[in-house]
XYZ file of C-alpha atoms in Angstrom:
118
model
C 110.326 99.393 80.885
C 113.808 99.018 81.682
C 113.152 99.973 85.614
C 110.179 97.750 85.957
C 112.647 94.409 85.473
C 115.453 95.904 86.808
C 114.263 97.236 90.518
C 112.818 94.159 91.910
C 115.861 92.367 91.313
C 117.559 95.174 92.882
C 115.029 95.031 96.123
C 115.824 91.170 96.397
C 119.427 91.639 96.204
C 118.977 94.068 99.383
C 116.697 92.110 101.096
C 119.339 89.376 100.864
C 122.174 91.349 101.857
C 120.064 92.611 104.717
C 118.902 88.835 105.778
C 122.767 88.179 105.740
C 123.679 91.230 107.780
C 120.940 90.536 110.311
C 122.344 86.480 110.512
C 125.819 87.890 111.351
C 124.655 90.292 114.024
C 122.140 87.896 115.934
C 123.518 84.699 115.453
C 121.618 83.377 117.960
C 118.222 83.636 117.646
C 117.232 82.518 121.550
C 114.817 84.431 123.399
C 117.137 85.952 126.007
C 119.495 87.384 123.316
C 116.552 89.206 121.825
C 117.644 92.808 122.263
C 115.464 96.081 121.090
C 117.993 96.682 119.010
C 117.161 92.936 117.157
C 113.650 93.430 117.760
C 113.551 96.693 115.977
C 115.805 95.208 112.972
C 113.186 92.300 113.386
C 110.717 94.705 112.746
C 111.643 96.816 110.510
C 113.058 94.186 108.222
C 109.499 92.319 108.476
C 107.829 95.421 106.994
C 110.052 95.891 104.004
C 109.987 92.315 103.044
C 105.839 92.697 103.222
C 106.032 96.036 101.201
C 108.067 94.325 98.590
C 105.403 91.437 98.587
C 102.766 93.650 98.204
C 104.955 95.755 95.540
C 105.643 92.161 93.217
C 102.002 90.759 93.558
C 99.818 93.871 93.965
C 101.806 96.958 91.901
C 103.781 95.031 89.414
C 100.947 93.315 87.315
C 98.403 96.137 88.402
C 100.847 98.539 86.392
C 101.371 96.262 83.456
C 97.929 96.254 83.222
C 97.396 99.851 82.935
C 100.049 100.108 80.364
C 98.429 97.076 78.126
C 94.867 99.431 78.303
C 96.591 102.250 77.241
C 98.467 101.104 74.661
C 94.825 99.204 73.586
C 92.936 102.297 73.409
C 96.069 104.367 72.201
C 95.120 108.531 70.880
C 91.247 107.640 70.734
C 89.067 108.234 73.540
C 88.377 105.092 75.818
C 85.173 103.553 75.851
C 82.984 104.010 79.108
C 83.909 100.245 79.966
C 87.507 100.955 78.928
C 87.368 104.236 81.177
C 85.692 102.096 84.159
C 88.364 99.508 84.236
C 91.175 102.239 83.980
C 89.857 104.087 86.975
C 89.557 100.887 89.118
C 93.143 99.824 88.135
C 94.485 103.570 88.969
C 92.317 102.995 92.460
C 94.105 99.947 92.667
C 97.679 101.151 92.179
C 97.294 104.244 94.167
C 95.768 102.065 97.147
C 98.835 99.566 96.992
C 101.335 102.215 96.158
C 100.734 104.046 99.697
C 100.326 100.516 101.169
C 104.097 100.059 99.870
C 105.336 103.864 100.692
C 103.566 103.030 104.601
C 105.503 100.161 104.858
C 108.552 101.326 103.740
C 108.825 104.267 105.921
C 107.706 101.590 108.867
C 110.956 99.740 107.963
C 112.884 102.865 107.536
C 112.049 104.043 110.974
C 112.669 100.392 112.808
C 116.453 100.712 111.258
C 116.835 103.758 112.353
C 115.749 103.538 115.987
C 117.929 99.774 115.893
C 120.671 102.594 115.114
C 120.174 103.739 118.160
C 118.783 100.650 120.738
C 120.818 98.988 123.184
């Protein structure tokens, strides 16, 4: 739907805002100026731009996928190799989808101690 186009535009928009935010506080990207509090933003902003990798090539197609099986075997009940491929694409999703929630909290938790680092 509507959310499915909409939301990764919206994560790219952040992780651009966040790359330009990160450029303005470390400027200088030499070894010695390479505080906890940039290694933690470092970090953290590594993990969310992997989660939203894994979110575009992994979730994204795996999802449209499910939808285009359901919508193929619509009120009838699925065929056994219908029923196999939905249960390995629901594996799938539910595999990636914590992947994505892991590495998002990861991220989440770098900011926040940066919040905090000297």
């Amino acid at each position: 739907g509507k959310l499915g186009a909409i939301l990764p535009v919206t994560v790219i928009l952040a992780i651009a805002s966040g790359l330009w935010l990160y450029r303005i506080d470390f400027p200088q990207m030499q070894i010695e100026f390479f505080t906890r509090r940039a290694l933690d933003y470092t970090l953290g902003g590594f993990l969310a731009i992997i989660a939203f990798i894994v979110g575009i090539s992994i979730n994204l197609p795996t999802g449209s996928k499910i939808a285009v099986l359901a919508n193929a075997i619509g009120p009838a009940s699925p065929t056994a190799e219908q029923g196999a491929e939905l249960a390995r694409l629901s594996r799938k999703l539910l595999i990636s989808s914590r992947a994505v929630a892991i590495l998002t909290l990861g991220a989440g938790a770098f900011m926040a101690l940066a919040r905090f680092a000297r």
